[in-house]
Amino acid sequence: MVDLAAAVTAVTERMLVDAGIREGMRVLDVGCGRGLVSQLIARLVGERGQVVGVDIDSRALAMARETVHDPRITFVEGDFRTLSSEHGLFDAAVGRRVLMYQPDAAEALRGLARVLRPGGLMVFQEHDSTVAPTSLTPLPLHAQVREWMWRTVEREGGNVHMGFGLASALTRAGLTVEHLRAEAIVQTPEMHHYVGPIARAMLPRILERGVATEEELGIDTLDARLIEERTKADATYIGEMIFCASARMPG
């Protein structure tokens, strides 16, 4: 059994490789948070590469600076849409679950384009609630947990259908989409991905938005109850649909 976050990270790594993030590149990690994706990028760009992570969340950046010690990675506080030219130009910009929080994704991408070299790459991963959760057999607890998570995102102003809008946003921003795919995180009675750590991390947001109470979530037993429900139903379940796209700037 693995953490759901680890399964999602594997999707991210495949996306970066398929998009062409490679040795020697200078890459901007948009909405870098605690620096997990920045570290994935650093492994791909190698010793000659460079990664700049940008985020508006000072607390997340403080944690990134405290835990990530890699001379190739620099963290900058600011809005990626208006990033200063002092940071130079980049070969690629990468973002995960970032565009879903932009009022106008295409406009945000156009702002980001100012710091990319001609012919540079934009690589984005966005989750989407349109298809998942899905199972042939009703799984009420699974559906409830996903509803809590997505309702929280929606109440925060997130676009819960950004995955389906990803290619369109990139095209409207003037880029040429080169790769696009959607991957599902699949669980069965024998294959499990821990959801509890994600729910625990989201708990303050869930409570703040009035979506559910701690008692309703029951985080300490959540994964065991999900496995029990899926096992009793002998059901295969899709809880995550993740869209990945890479697009290239003119020139």
Short mmCIF file of C-alpha atoms in Angstrom, two decimals:
data_model
loop_
_atom_site.label_atom_id
_atom_site.label_comp_id
_atom_site.label_asym_id
_atom_site.label_seq_id
_atom_site.Cartn_x
_atom_site.Cartn_y
_atom_site.Cartn_z
CA MET A 1 0.00 0.00 0.00
CA VAL A 2 1.30 3.49 -0.88
CA ASP A 3 0.33 7.03 -0.02
CA LEU A 4 -1.98 8.59 -2.61
CA ALA A 5 0.44 11.51 -2.82
CA ALA A 6 3.19 9.11 -3.94
CA ALA A 7 0.97 7.77 -6.72
CA VAL A 8 0.26 11.32 -7.89
CA THR A 9 3.98 12.16 -7.75
CA ALA A 10 4.68 9.21 -10.05
CA VAL A 11 2.22 10.70 -12.55
CA THR A 12 4.03 14.04 -12.28
CA GLU A 13 7.42 12.46 -12.94
CA ARG A 14 6.14 10.66 -16.04
CA MET A 15 4.68 13.95 -17.28
CA LEU A 16 7.99 15.78 -16.87
CA VAL A 17 9.95 13.08 -18.70
CA ASP A 18 7.43 12.85 -21.55
CA ALA A 19 7.35 16.64 -21.92
CA GLY A 20 11.11 16.74 -22.46
CA ILE A 21 12.45 18.21 -19.22
CA ARG A 22 16.08 17.20 -19.51
CA GLU A 23 19.71 17.74 -18.56
CA GLY A 24 20.91 21.34 -18.48
CA MET A 25 17.53 23.07 -18.58
CA ARG A 26 16.62 26.12 -16.53
CA VAL A 27 13.09 25.48 -15.20
CA LEU A 28 10.55 27.56 -13.28
CA ASP A 29 8.39 25.61 -10.81
CA VAL A 30 5.12 27.56 -10.57
CA GLY A 31 3.30 27.34 -7.25
CA CYS A 32 6.19 25.30 -5.86
CA GLY A 33 4.81 25.00 -2.32
CA ARG A 34 7.16 22.91 -0.18
CA GLY A 35 9.37 22.06 -3.14
CA LEU A 36 8.44 18.47 -3.96
CA VAL A 37 8.09 19.08 -7.70
CA SER A 38 11.19 21.29 -7.65
CA GLN A 39 13.17 18.28 -6.45
CA LEU A 40 11.72 16.07 -9.20
CA ILE A 41 12.76 18.66 -11.77
CA ALA A 42 16.24 18.99 -10.29
CA ARG A 43 16.86 15.27 -10.75
CA LEU A 44 15.99 15.58 -14.44
CA VAL A 45 17.96 18.75 -15.21
CA GLY A 46 21.08 17.35 -13.55
CA GLU A 47 24.19 19.14 -12.36
CA ARG A 48 24.14 21.66 -15.21
CA GLY A 49 20.50 22.57 -14.72
CA GLN A 50 18.76 25.07 -12.47
CA VAL A 51 15.33 25.23 -10.82
CA VAL A 52 13.59 28.32 -9.48
CA GLY A 53 10.49 27.66 -7.39
CA VAL A 54 8.01 30.53 -7.00
CA ASP A 55 5.02 30.74 -4.67
CA ILE A 56 2.94 33.41 -2.93
CA ASP A 57 2.65 31.31 0.25
CA SER A 58 5.43 32.45 2.58
CA ARG A 59 4.79 29.61 5.05
CA ALA A 60 5.15 26.92 2.38
CA LEU A 61 8.33 28.59 1.11
CA ALA A 62 9.77 28.69 4.62
CA MET A 63 9.26 24.93 4.88
CA ALA A 64 10.80 24.42 1.43
CA ARG A 65 13.90 26.40 2.38
CA GLU A 66 14.19 24.49 5.63
CA THR A 67 13.88 21.00 4.14
CA VAL A 68 15.27 21.27 0.59
CA HIS A 69 19.04 21.67 0.47
CA ASP A 70 20.04 21.53 -3.17
CA PRO A 71 22.31 24.20 -4.69
CA ARG A 72 20.46 23.88 -7.99
CA ILE A 73 17.15 24.98 -6.44
CA THR A 74 16.25 28.56 -5.47
CA PHE A 75 12.94 29.55 -3.89
CA VAL A 76 11.36 32.95 -4.58
CA GLU A 77 8.28 34.52 -3.02
CA GLY A 78 5.96 36.16 -5.53
CA ASP A 79 3.21 35.84 -8.11
CA PHE A 80 4.29 33.81 -11.14
CA ARG A 81 2.05 35.94 -13.37
CA THR A 82 4.11 39.04 -12.64
CA LEU A 83 7.54 37.53 -11.97
CA SER A 84 10.34 40.06 -12.16
CA SER A 85 12.73 39.94 -15.11
CA GLU A 86 15.62 39.91 -12.62
CA HIS A 87 15.21 36.14 -12.45
CA GLY A 88 16.02 35.80 -16.14
CA LEU A 89 14.44 33.59 -18.79
CA PHE A 90 13.56 29.92 -18.50
CA ASP A 91 13.57 26.96 -20.88
CA ALA A 92 10.39 25.59 -19.29
CA ALA A 93 7.72 26.35 -16.70
CA VAL A 94 6.06 23.58 -14.72
CA GLY A 95 2.97 23.70 -12.51
CA ARG A 96 0.83 21.22 -10.57
CA ARG A 97 -2.70 22.08 -9.40
CA VAL A 98 -2.02 25.75 -10.07
CA LEU A 99 -4.22 26.80 -12.98
CA MET A 100 -7.35 25.56 -11.21
CA TYR A 101 -6.95 28.46 -8.78
CA GLN A 102 -6.55 31.16 -11.44
CA PRO A 103 -9.59 33.34 -12.28
CA ASP A 104 -8.52 33.20 -15.94
CA ALA A 105 -6.11 30.36 -16.69
CA ALA A 106 -5.28 31.54 -20.22
CA GLU A 107 -4.49 35.05 -18.99
CA ALA A 108 -2.26 33.61 -16.24
CA LEU A 109 -0.39 31.58 -18.87
CA ARG A 110 0.09 34.65 -21.04
CA GLY A 111 1.66 36.41 -18.05
CA LEU A 112 3.91 33.44 -17.44
CA ALA A 113 5.00 33.42 -21.09
CA ARG A 114 6.97 36.64 -20.51
CA VAL A 115 9.69 34.73 -18.65
CA LEU A 116 10.06 31.85 -21.12
CA ARG A 117 12.55 31.73 -23.95
CA PRO A 118 11.17 31.53 -27.52
CA GLY A 119 10.19 27.92 -28.13
CA GLY A 120 10.07 27.25 -24.37
CA LEU A 121 7.84 24.64 -22.74
CA MET A 122 4.88 24.93 -20.40
CA VAL A 123 4.06 21.72 -18.54
CA PHE A 124 0.98 21.52 -16.33
CA GLN A 125 -0.83 18.88 -14.28
CA GLU A 126 -4.41 19.53 -13.18
CA HIS A 127 -6.84 17.31 -11.29
CA ASP A 128 -10.49 17.16 -12.31
CA SER A 129 -13.69 16.09 -10.54
CA THR A 130 -15.80 15.55 -13.67
CA VAL A 131 -15.22 11.81 -14.10
CA ALA A 132 -14.14 10.54 -10.67
CA PRO A 133 -15.14 9.14 -8.28
CA THR A 134 -16.31 6.15 -10.31
CA SER A 135 -17.14 2.52 -9.55
CA LEU A 136 -19.63 0.00 -10.90
CA THR A 137 -20.68 -0.83 -7.35
CA PRO A 138 -21.91 1.99 -5.08
CA LEU A 139 -19.26 2.96 -2.52
CA PRO A 140 -20.91 5.59 -0.30
CA LEU A 141 -17.92 6.32 1.93
CA HIS A 142 -15.57 6.68 -1.04
CA ALA A 143 -17.99 9.08 -2.71
CA GLN A 144 -18.44 11.07 0.49
CA VAL A 145 -14.72 11.53 1.07
CA ARG A 146 -14.18 12.75 -2.48
CA GLU A 147 -17.16 15.08 -2.20
CA TRP A 148 -15.70 16.64 0.94
CA MET A 149 -12.36 17.23 -0.76
CA TRP A 150 -13.74 18.65 -3.98
CA ARG A 151 -16.33 20.80 -2.20
CA THR A 152 -13.49 22.33 -0.18
CA VAL A 153 -11.57 23.16 -3.36
CA GLU A 154 -14.71 24.63 -4.93
CA ARG A 155 -15.43 26.80 -1.90
CA GLU A 156 -11.85 28.06 -2.06
CA GLY A 157 -12.59 29.31 -5.58
CA GLY A 158 -10.92 26.44 -7.43
CA ASN A 159 -12.07 25.29 -10.85
CA VAL A 160 -12.93 21.61 -10.24
CA HIS A 161 -13.09 20.98 -14.01
CA MET A 162 -9.70 22.47 -14.90
CA GLY A 163 -8.41 19.19 -16.31
CA PHE A 164 -10.94 19.26 -19.13
CA GLY A 165 -10.12 22.94 -19.70
CA LEU A 166 -6.34 22.52 -19.69
CA ALA A 167 -5.68 22.10 -23.42
CA SER A 168 -8.07 24.93 -24.27
CA ALA A 169 -6.37 27.31 -21.82
CA LEU A 170 -2.93 26.57 -23.27
CA THR A 171 -4.20 27.06 -26.82
CA ARG A 172 -5.97 30.34 -25.97
CA ALA A 173 -2.72 31.55 -24.42
CA GLY A 174 -1.06 31.16 -27.84
CA LEU A 175 0.84 27.91 -27.25
CA THR A 176 0.89 24.71 -29.30
CA VAL A 177 -0.13 21.65 -27.28
CA GLU A 178 2.30 18.78 -27.94
CA HIS A 179 1.24 16.16 -25.39
CA LEU A 180 -2.02 15.63 -23.53
CA ARG A 181 -3.26 12.70 -21.50
CA ALA A 182 -5.35 11.81 -18.48
CA GLU A 183 -4.38 9.18 -15.91
CA ALA A 184 -6.58 7.54 -13.32
CA ILE A 185 -5.55 6.42 -9.85
CA VAL A 186 -7.14 2.96 -9.62
CA GLN A 187 -7.85 1.04 -6.41
CA THR A 188 -9.11 -2.51 -6.00
CA PRO A 189 -9.69 -4.83 -3.00
CA GLU A 190 -5.98 -5.75 -3.27
CA MET A 191 -4.50 -2.43 -4.50
CA HIS A 192 -4.68 0.44 -2.02
CA HIS A 193 -3.57 4.06 -1.91
CA TYR A 194 -3.69 5.80 1.46
CA VAL A 195 -6.18 8.70 1.40
CA GLY A 196 -5.91 9.52 5.11
CA PRO A 197 -2.71 11.63 4.89
CA ILE A 198 -4.30 13.80 2.17
CA ALA A 199 -7.46 14.24 4.25
CA ARG A 200 -5.35 15.09 7.30
CA ALA A 201 -3.37 17.69 5.35
CA MET A 202 -6.63 19.20 4.06
CA LEU A 203 -8.35 19.11 7.46
CA PRO A 204 -7.80 22.79 8.39
CA ARG A 205 -9.19 23.83 5.01
CA ILE A 206 -12.14 21.43 5.28
CA LEU A 207 -13.02 22.76 8.73
CA GLU A 208 -12.51 26.40 7.74
CA ARG A 209 -14.89 26.06 4.80
CA GLY A 210 -17.50 24.27 6.90
CA VAL A 211 -17.51 21.21 4.65
CA ALA A 212 -17.27 18.52 7.35
CA THR A 213 -16.29 18.02 10.99
CA GLU A 214 -13.36 16.06 12.39
CA GLU A 215 -15.83 13.50 13.73
CA GLU A 216 -17.40 13.03 10.30
CA LEU A 217 -14.02 12.45 8.66
CA GLY A 218 -12.68 10.11 11.34
CA ILE A 219 -9.22 10.43 9.85
CA ASP A 220 -7.55 7.93 12.19
CA THR A 221 -9.70 5.07 10.83
CA LEU A 222 -10.50 6.49 7.39
CA ASP A 223 -8.22 4.27 5.30
CA ALA A 224 -9.28 1.11 7.13
CA ARG A 225 -12.94 1.94 6.54
CA LEU A 226 -12.35 2.68 2.86
CA ILE A 227 -10.51 -0.62 2.38
CA GLU A 228 -13.27 -2.49 4.20
CA GLU A 229 -15.96 -0.93 2.01
CA ARG A 230 -14.08 -1.69 -1.20
CA THR A 231 -13.22 -5.23 -0.10
CA LYS A 232 -16.77 -6.13 0.94
CA ALA A 233 -18.07 -4.83 -2.39
CA ASP A 234 -15.22 -6.51 -4.34
CA ALA A 235 -15.06 -3.23 -6.22
CA THR A 236 -12.60 -1.41 -8.45
CA TYR A 237 -12.62 2.32 -7.79
CA ILE A 238 -11.25 5.38 -9.58
CA GLY A 239 -10.82 8.26 -7.18
CA GLU A 240 -8.46 10.55 -9.07
CA MET A 241 -8.42 11.73 -12.68
CA ILE A 242 -5.29 13.68 -13.50
CA PHE A 243 -4.74 15.62 -16.74
CA CYS A 244 -1.18 16.29 -17.95
CA ALA A 245 -0.26 18.58 -20.81
CA SER A 246 2.83 20.11 -22.34
CA ALA A 247 2.75 22.97 -24.82
CA ARG A 248 5.37 25.02 -26.63
CA MET A 249 5.79 28.74 -27.05
CA PRO A 250 6.09 30.24 -30.55
CA GLY A 251 9.59 30.55 -31.91
#
